[in-house]
Coordinates of C-alpha atoms in Angstrom, one line a residue:
X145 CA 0.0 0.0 0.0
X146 CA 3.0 2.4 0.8
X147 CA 4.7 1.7 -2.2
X148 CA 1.3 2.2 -4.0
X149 CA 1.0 5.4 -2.6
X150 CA 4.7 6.6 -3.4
X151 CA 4.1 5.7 -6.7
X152 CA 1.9 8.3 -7.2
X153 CA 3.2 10.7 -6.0
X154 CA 2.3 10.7 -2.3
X155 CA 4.8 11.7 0.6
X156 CA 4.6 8.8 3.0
X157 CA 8.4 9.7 4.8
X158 CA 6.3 10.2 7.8
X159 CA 3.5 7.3 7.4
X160 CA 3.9 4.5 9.8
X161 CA 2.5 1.3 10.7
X162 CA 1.1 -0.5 13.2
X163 CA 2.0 -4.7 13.6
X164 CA -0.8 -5.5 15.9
X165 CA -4.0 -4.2 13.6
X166 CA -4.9 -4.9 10.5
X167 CA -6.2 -2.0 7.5
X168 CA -9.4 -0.6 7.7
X169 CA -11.6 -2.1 4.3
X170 CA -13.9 -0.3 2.4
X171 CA -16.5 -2.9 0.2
X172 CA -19.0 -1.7 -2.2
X173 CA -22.2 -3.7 -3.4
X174 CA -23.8 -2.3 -5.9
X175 CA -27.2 -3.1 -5.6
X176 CA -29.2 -1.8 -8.6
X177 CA -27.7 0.2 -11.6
X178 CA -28.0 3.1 -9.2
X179 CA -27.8 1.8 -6.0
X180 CA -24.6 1.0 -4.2
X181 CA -24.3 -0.1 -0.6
X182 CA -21.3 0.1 1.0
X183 CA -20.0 -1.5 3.8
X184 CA -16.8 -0.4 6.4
X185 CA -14.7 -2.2 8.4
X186 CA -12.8 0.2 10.9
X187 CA -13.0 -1.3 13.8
X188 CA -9.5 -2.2 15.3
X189 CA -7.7 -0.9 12.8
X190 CA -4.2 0.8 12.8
X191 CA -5.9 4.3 12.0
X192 CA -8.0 4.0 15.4
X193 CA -5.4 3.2 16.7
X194 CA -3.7 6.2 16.4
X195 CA -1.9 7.6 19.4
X196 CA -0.8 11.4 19.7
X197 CA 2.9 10.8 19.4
X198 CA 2.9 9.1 16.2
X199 CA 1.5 12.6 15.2
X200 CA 3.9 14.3 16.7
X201 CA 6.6 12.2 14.8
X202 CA 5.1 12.9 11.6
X203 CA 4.7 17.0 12.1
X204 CA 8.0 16.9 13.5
X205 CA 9.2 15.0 10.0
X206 CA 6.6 17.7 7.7
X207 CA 4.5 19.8 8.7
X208 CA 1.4 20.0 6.6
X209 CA 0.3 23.0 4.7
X210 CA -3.1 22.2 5.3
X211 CA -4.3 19.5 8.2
X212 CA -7.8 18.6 7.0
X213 CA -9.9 16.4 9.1
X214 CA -13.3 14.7 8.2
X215 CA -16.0 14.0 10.9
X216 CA -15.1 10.1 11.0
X217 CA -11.9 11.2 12.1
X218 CA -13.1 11.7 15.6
X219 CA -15.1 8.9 16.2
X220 CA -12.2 6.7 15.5
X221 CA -9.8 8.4 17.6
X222 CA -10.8 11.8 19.5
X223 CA -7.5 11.9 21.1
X224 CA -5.4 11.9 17.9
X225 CA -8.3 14.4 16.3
X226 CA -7.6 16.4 19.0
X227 CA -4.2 16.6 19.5
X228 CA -3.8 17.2 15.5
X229 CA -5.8 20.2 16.0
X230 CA -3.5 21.4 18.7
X231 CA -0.3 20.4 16.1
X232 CA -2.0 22.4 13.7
X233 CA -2.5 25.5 15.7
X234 CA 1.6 25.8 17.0
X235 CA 2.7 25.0 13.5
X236 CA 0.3 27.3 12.4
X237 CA -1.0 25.0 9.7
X238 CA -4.3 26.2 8.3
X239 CA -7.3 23.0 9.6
X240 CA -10.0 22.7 6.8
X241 CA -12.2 19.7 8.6
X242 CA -15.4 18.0 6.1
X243 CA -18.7 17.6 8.9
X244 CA -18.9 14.4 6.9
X245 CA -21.7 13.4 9.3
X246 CA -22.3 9.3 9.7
X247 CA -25.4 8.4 11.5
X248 CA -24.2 5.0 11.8
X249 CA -21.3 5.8 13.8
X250 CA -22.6 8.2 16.5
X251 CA -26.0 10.6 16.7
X252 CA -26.0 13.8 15.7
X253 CA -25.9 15.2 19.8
X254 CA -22.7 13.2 19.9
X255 CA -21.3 14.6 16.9
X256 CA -22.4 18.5 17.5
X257 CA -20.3 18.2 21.0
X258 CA -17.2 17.2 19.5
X259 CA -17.0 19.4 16.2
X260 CA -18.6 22.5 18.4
X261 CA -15.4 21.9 20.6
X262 CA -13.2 21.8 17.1
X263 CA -14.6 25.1 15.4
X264 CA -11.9 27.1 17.6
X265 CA -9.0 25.8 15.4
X266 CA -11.0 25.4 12.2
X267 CA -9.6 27.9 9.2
X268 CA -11.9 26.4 6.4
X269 CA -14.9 24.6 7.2
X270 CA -16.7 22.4 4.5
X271 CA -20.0 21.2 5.0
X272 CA -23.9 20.1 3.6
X273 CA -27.0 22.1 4.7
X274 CA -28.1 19.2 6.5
X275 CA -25.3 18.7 8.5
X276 CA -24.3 22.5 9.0
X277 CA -25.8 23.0 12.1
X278 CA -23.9 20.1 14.1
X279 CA -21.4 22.7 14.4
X280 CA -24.0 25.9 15.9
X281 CA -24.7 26.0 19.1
X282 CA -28.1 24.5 20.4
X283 CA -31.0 27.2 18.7
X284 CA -29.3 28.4 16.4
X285 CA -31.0 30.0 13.3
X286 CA -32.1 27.7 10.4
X287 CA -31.1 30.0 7.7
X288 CA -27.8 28.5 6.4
X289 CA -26.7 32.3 5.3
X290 CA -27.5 33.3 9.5
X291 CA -25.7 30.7 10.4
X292 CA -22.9 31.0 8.2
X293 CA -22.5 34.3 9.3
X294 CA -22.1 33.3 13.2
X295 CA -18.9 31.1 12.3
X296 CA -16.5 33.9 11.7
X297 CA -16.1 35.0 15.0
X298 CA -14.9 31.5 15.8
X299 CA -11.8 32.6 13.9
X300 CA -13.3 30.2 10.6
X301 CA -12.3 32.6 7.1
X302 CA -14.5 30.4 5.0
X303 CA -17.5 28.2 5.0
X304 CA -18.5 26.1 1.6
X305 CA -21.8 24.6 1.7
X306 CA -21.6 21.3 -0.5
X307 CA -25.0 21.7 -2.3
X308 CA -25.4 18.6 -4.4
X309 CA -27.0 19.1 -8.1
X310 CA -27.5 22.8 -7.1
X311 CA -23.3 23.2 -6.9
X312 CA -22.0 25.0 -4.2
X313 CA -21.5 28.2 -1.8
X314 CA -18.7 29.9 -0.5
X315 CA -19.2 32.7 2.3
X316 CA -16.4 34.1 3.2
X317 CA -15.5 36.4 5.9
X318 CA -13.3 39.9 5.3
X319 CA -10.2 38.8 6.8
X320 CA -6.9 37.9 5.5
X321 CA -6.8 33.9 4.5
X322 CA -4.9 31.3 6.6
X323 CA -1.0 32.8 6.2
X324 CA 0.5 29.3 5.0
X325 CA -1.4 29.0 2.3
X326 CA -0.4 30.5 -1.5
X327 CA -2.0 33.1 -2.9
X328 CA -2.2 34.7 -6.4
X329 CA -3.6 33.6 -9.7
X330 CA -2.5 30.5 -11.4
X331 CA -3.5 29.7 -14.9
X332 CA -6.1 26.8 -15.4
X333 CA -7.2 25.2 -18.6
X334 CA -10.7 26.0 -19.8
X335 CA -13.1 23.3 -19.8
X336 CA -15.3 21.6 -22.9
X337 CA -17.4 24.8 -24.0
X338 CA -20.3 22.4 -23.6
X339 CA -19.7 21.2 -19.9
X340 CA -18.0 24.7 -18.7
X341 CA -18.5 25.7 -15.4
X342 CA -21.9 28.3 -15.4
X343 CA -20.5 32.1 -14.0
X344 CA -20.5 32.1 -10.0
X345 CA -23.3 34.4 -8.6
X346 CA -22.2 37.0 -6.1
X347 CA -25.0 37.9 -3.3
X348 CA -25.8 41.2 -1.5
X349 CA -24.6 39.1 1.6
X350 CA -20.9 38.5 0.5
X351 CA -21.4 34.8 -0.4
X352 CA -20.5 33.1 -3.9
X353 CA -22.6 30.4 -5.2
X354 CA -21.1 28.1 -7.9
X355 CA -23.9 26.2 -10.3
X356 CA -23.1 22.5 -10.9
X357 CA -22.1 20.9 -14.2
X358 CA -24.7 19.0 -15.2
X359 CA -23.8 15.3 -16.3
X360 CA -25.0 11.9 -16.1
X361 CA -24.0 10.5 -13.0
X362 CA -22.9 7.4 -13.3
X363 CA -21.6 6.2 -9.2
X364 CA -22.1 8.8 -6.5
X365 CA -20.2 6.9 -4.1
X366 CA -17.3 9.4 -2.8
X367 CA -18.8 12.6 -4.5
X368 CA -18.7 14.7 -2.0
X369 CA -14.6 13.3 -1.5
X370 CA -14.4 13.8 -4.7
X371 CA -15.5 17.5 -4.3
X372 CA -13.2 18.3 -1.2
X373 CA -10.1 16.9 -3.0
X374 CA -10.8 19.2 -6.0
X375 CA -11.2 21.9 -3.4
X376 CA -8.0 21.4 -1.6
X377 CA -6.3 21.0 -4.7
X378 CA -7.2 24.4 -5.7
X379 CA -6.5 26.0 -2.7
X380 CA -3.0 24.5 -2.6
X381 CA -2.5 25.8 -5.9
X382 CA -3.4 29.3 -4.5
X383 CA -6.6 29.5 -6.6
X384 CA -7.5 33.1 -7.7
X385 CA -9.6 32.3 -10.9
X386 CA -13.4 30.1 -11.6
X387 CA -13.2 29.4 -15.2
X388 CA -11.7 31.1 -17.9
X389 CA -12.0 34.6 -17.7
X390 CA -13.8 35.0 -13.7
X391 CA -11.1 36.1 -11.9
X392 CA -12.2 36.6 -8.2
X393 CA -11.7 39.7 -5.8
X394 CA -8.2 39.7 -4.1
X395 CA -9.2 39.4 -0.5
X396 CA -10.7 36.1 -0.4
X397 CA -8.4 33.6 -3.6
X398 CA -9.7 30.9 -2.2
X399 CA -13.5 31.5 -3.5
X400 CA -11.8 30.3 -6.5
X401 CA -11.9 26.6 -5.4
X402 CA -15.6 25.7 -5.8
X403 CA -14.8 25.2 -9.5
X404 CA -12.4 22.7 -9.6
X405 CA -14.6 19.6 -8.6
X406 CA -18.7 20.5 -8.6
X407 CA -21.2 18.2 -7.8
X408 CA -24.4 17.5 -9.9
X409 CA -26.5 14.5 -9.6
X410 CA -24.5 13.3 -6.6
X411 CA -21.8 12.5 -8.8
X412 CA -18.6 14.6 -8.5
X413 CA -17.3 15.9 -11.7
X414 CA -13.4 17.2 -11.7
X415 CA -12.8 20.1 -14.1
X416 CA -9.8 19.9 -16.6
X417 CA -6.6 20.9 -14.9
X418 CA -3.2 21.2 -16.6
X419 CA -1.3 19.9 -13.8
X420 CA -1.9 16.1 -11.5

């Protein structure tokens, strides 16, 4: 698996391994044409496993430029989640967490503790409308644009809403963007004219919507990964531009990223990209 992973690309100089558990498994079953269901096996294994010092080994080998966290990550490990977020905040590593909300693996009360107590260290939070308000307080308003506003304060620069076939919606708060992160334009290859990205949609309210590509979708499984890779990508890359000729306003480069990977019919779609 390492070698698979250095193959492409992948720095693994601070990966390690644990003897005494096996690899998590993933299996899919597709049901129907259209229907997959999927089936985890995490239990035991070397990733829940995970004890604080093996992350302090591997910051200590490279700090990341961007730690980002999903919400299974705590419910395998809190203490590693939560010492990563610690990590992240004295190597000032912009944290960029995905709710990624699993009813299967704790309630939603259980879940709302835990990433309430994490939205102190988050940068970049990514999140779907129905899974938003695990991260508000208890009464907190229903209107995703309220309750996007109430974030900032936390310290959290940007909030993108994962919004299925709609696309998606970045709202941003006027304040410079994580530090570690580049910044400035970089030049990305234009789409097919006839699946190019529709223009983003500035509102009164600061936010910038993205419209999906529409496609077929052919396996939703991992869309919404799919999606938050594209993202982080982008941002990585310093963003700066949706599409051809959009370029975006200088304080927030990062808006830029809800191009690179939109979702539409539950399936992800990555845009054409001139680098891996």
């Amino acid at each position: 698996m390492l070698r698979t992973l250095r193959a492409e690309g992948v720095d693994i100089s601070a990966a390690s391994s644990d003897p005494a558990a096996q690899t998590a498994l993933i299996l899919f079953e597709p049901r129907l044409p259209d229907v997959t269901r999927v089936h985890y096996y995490r239990a035991g294994s070397a990733g829940s496993r995970m004890a604080p010092d093996v992350l302090d080994r591997a910051f200590a080998t490279t700090a990341p430029p961007v730690l980002h966290l999903i919400g299974i990550t705590p419910v395998l490990g809190r203490a590693a989640s939560t010492h990563a977020l610690r990590l992240a905040r004295e190597r000032r590593t912009p944290v960029c967490p995905d709710v990624n909300h699993r009813s299967r693996l704790w309630t939603a009360d259980q879940a709302s503790v835990v990433l309430r107590d994490g939205i102190p260290y988050v940068d970049i939070l990514i999140s779907s409308t129905d899974e938003f308000s695990l991260c508000l307080p208890p009464g907190s308003p229903a209107d995703i644009t309220v309750q996007a506003g109430q974030l900032p304060a936390a310290r959290v620069t940007e909030i993108v809403v994962k919004l299925g076939p709609d696309g998606a919606t970045s709202y941003t708060h006027p304040q410079p963007h994580p530090a570690n992160l580049p910044t400035g334009p970089r030049p990305i290859a234009d789409t097919h004219p006839a699946k190019r990205p529709s223009r983003p949609h500035h509102a009164i309210d600061g936010s910038l919507h993205q419209p999906a590509v529409p496609v077929q979708a052919v396996d939703p499984v991992g869309a919404s990964d799919a999606f938050v890779a594209g993202y982080l990508s982008a941002l990585l890359d310093g963003g700066g531009v949706v599409g051809s000729p959009h370029v975006l306003p200088p304080f927030s480069p990062s808006r830029a990223n809800l191009w690179p990977c939109l979702v539409t019919n539950t399936a992800a779609v990555p845009a054409a990209r001139p680098s891996s």
